[in-house]
Short mmCIF file of C-alpha atoms in Angstrom, two decimals:
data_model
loop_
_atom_site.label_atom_id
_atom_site.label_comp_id
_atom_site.label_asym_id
_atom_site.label_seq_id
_atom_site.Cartn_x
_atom_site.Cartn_y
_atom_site.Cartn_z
CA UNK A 1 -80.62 -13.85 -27.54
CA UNK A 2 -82.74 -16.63 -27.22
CA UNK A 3 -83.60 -18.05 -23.60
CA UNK A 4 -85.27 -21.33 -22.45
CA UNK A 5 -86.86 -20.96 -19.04
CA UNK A 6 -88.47 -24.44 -17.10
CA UNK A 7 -89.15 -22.77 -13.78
CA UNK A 8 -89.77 -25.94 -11.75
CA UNK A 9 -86.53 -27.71 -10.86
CA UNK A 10 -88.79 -30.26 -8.70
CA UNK A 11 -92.25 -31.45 -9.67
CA UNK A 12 -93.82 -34.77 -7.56
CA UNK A 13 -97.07 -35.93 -7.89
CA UNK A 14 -98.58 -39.25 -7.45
CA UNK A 15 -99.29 -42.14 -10.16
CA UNK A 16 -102.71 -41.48 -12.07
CA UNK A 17 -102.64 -37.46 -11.41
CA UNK A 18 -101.73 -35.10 -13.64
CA UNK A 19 -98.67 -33.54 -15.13
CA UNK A 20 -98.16 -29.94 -16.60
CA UNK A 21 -94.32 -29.40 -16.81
CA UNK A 22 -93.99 -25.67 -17.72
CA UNK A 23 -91.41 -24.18 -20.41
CA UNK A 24 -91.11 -20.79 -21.66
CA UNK A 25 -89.24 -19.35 -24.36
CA UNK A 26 -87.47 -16.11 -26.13
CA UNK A 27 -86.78 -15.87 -29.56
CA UNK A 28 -87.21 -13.88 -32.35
CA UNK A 29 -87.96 -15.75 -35.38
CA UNK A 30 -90.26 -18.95 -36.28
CA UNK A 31 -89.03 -21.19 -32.99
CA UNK A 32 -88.71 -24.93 -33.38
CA UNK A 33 -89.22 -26.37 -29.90
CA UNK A 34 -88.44 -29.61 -28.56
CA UNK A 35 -88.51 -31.67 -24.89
CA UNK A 36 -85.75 -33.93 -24.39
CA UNK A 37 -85.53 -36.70 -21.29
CA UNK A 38 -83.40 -38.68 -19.34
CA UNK A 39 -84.63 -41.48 -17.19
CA UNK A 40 -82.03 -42.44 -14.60
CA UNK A 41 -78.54 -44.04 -15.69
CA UNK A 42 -79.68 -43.79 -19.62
CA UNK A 43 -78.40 -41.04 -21.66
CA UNK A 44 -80.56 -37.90 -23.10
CA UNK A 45 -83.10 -38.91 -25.89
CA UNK A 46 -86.10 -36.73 -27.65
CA UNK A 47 -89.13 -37.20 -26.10
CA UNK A 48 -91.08 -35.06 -28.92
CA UNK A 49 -91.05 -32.19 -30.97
CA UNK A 50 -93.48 -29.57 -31.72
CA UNK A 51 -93.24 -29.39 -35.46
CA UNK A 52 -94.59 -33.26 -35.39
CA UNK A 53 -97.35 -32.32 -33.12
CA UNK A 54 -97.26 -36.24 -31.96
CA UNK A 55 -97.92 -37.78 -29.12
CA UNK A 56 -94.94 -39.80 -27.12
CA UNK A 57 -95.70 -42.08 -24.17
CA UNK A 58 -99.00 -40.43 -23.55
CA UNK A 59 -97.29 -36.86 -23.44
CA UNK A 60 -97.94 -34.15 -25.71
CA UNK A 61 -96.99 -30.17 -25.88
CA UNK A 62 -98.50 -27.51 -27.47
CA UNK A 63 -96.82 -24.22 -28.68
CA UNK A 64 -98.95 -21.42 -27.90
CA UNK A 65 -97.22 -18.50 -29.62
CA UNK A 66 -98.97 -15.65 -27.85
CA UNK A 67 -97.89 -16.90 -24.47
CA UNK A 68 -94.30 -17.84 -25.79
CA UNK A 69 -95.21 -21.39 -23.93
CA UNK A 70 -93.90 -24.88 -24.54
CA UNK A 71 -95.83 -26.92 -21.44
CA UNK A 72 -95.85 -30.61 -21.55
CA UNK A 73 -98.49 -32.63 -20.60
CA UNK A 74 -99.57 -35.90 -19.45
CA UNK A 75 -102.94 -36.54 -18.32
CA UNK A 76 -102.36 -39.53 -16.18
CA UNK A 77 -98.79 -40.37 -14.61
CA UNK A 78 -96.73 -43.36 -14.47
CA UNK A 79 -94.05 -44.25 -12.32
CA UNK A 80 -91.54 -44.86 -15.16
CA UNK A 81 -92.34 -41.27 -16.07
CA UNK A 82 -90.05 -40.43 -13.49
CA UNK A 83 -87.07 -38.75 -15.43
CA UNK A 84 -85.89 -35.55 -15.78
CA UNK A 85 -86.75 -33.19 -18.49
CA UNK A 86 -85.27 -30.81 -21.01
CA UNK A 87 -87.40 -28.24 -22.81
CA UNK A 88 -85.04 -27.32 -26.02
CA UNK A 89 -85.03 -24.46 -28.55
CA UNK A 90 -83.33 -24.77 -31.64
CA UNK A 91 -80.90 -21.98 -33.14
CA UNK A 92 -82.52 -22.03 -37.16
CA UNK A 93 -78.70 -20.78 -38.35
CA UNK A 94 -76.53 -23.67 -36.19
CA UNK A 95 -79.10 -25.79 -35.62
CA UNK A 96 -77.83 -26.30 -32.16
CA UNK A 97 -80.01 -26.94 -29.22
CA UNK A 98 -80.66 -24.08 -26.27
CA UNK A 99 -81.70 -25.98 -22.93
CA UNK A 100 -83.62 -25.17 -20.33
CA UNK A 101 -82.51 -25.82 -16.59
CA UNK A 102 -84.75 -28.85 -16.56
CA UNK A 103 -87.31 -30.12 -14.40
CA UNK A 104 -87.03 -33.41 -12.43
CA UNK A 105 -90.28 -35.43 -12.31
CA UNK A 106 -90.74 -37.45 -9.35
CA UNK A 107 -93.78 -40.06 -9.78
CA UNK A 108 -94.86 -41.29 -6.34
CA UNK A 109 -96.69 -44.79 -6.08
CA UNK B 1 -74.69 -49.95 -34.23
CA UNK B 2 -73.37 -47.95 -30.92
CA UNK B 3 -74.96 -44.03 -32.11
CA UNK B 4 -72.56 -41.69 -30.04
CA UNK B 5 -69.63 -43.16 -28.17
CA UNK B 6 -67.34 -41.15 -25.40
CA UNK B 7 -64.35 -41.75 -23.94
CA UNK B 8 -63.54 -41.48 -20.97
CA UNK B 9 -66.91 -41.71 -18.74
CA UNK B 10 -64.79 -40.44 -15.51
CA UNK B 11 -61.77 -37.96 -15.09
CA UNK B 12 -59.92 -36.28 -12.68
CA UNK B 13 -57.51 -33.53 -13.75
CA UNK B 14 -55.37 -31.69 -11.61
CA UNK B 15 -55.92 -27.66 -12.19
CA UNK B 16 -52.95 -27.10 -15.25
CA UNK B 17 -53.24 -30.36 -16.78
CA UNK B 18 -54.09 -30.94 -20.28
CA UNK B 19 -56.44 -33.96 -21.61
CA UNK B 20 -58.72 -34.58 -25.01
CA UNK B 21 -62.55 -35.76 -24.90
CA UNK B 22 -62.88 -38.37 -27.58
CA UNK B 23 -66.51 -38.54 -29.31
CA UNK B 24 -67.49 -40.65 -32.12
CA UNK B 25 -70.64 -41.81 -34.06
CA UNK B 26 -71.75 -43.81 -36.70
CA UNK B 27 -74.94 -43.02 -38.22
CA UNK B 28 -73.02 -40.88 -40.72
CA UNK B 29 -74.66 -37.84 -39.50
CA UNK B 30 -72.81 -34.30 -40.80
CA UNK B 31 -73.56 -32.10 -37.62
CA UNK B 32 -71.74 -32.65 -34.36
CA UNK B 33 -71.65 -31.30 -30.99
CA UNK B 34 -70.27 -30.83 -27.84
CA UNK B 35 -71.99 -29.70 -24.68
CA UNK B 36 -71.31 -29.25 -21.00
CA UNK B 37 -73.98 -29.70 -17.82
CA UNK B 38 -74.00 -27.95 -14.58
CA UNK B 39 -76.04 -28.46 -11.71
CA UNK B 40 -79.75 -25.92 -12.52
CA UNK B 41 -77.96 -24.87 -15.55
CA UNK B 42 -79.11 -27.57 -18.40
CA UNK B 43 -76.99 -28.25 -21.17
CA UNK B 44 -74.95 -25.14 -22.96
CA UNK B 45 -73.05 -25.20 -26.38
CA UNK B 46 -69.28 -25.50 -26.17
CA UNK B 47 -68.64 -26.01 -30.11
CA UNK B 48 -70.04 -26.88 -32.85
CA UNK B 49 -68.95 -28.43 -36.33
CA UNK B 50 -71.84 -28.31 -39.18
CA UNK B 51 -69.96 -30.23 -41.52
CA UNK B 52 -66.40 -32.21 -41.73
CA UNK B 53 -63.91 -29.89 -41.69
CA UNK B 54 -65.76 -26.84 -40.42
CA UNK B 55 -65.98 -26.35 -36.27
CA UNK B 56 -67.57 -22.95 -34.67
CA UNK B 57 -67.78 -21.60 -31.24
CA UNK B 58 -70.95 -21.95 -29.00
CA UNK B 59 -71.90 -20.30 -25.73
CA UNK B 60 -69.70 -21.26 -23.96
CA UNK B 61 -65.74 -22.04 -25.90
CA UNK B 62 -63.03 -20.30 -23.42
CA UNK B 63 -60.57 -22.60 -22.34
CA UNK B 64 -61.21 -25.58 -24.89
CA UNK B 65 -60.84 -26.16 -28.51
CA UNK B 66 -61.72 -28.85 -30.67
CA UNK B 67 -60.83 -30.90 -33.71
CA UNK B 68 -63.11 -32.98 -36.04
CA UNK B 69 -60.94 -35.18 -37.37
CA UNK B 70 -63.43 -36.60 -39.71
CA UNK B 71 -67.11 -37.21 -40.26
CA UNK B 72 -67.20 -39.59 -37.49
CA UNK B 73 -64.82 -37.82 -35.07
CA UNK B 74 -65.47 -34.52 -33.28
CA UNK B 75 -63.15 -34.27 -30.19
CA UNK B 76 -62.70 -31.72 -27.37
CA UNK B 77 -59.34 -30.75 -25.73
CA UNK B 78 -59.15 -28.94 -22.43
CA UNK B 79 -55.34 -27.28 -22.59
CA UNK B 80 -55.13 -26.29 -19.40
CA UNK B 81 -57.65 -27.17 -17.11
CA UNK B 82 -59.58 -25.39 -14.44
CA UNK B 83 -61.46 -25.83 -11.77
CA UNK B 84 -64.14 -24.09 -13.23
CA UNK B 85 -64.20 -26.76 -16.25
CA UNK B 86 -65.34 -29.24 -13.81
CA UNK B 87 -68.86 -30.51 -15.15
CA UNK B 88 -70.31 -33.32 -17.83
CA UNK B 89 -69.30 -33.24 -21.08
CA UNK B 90 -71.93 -34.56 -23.52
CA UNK B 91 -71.33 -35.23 -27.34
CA UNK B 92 -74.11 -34.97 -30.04
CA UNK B 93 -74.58 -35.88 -33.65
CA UNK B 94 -77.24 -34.72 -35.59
CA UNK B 95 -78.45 -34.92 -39.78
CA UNK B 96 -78.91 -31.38 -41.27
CA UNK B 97 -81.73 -33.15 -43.15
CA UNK B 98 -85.24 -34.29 -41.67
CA UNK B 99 -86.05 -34.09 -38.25
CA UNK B 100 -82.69 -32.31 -37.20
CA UNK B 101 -83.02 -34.70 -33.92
CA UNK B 102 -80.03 -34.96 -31.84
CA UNK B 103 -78.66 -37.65 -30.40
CA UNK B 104 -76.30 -37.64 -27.36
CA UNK B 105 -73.34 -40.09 -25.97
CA UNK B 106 -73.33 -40.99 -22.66
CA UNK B 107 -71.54 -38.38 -21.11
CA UNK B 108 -67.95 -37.97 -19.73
CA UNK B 109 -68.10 -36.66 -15.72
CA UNK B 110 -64.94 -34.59 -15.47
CA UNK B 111 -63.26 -33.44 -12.18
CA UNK B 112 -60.82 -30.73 -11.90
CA UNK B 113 -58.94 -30.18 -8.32
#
């Protein structure tokens, strides 16, 4: 069965440092990954996706295969970075979304 | 252009009671969705319809069934509620073609006593 792990459930740091927020996945085949977010009172939106290899608000994510790893990354934080944050693997047959438990990022002034 | 609409935002059901979760979107998408968050749990599948006239269970179906009425319409009835159906209900449409992005309603925060 496919599994979506985000072991953080809190991660605060202050504006200008960095930001790693960690996903892991299981799954057997060719996995398309994706991190969602939702910024307070506004509903749940894609952030980015790995197939597009893009960069979104000055976050990006690499897959790295061998480590079954999803991490997203932001070299320097904002304040209106503060959200919290879904890493999402889709099911190829239903093309429905597994979530992780997310990860709340708190971006101190 | 409104993307995914839900109705109601708030409920509170009394354990028994029956009720329907309307969802509805208009970017003429094919795939819709319905999904329920609990606290440290994310989001999990309830159903799923790839096409109009086609629904299919997800993770997590017992105790609610759903309907899509038409390509817009995908809705979600709780027969007889429980406790344990407390949570927020969020509705998604997607396109099976492209980027396969989803994109989710607002959410309906239901209480069960």
């Amino acid at each position: 069965a496919q599994r979506v792990t985000q072991p953080e459930k809190l991660l605060s740091v202050f504006k200008g440092a960095p930001v790693e927020l960690k996903c892991n996945y299981s799954y057997s085949g060719s996995p398309e990954l994706f991190w969602y977010v939702q910024y307070s009172r506004q509903r749940l939106q894609l952030l980015l996706r790995h197939i597009s290899r893009e960069s979104i608000k000055g976050f990006t994510a690499d897959l790295n295969k061998g480590e079954t790893s999803f991490h997203l990354k932001k070299p320097f934080a904002q304040e209106e970075d503060s959200a919290m944050y879904y890493c999402a693997l889709m099911d190829t047959g239903r093309r429905a979304l597994t979530f992780g438990s997310g990860t709340r990022l708190q971006v101190q002034p | 252009n409104a993307g995914v609409t839900q109705t109601p935002k708030f409920q509170v059901l009394k354990t028994g009671q029956s009720m329907t979760l309307q969802c509805a979107q208009d970017m003429n998408h094919n795939s819709m969705y319905w999904y329920r968050q609990d606290p440290g749990m994310g989001l999990r599948l309830i159903y799923y319809s790839a096409s109009e006239g086609t629904t299919d269970k997800g993770e997590v179906p017992n105790g609610y069934n759903v309907s899509r009425l038409n390509k817009r319409e995908f809705s979600l009835r709780l027969e007889s509620a429980a406790p344990s159906q407390t949570s927020v209900y969020f509705c998604a449409s997607s396109d099976r073609g492209g980027s396969y992005e989803q994109y989710f309603g607002p959410g309906t925060r239901l209480t069960v006593t």
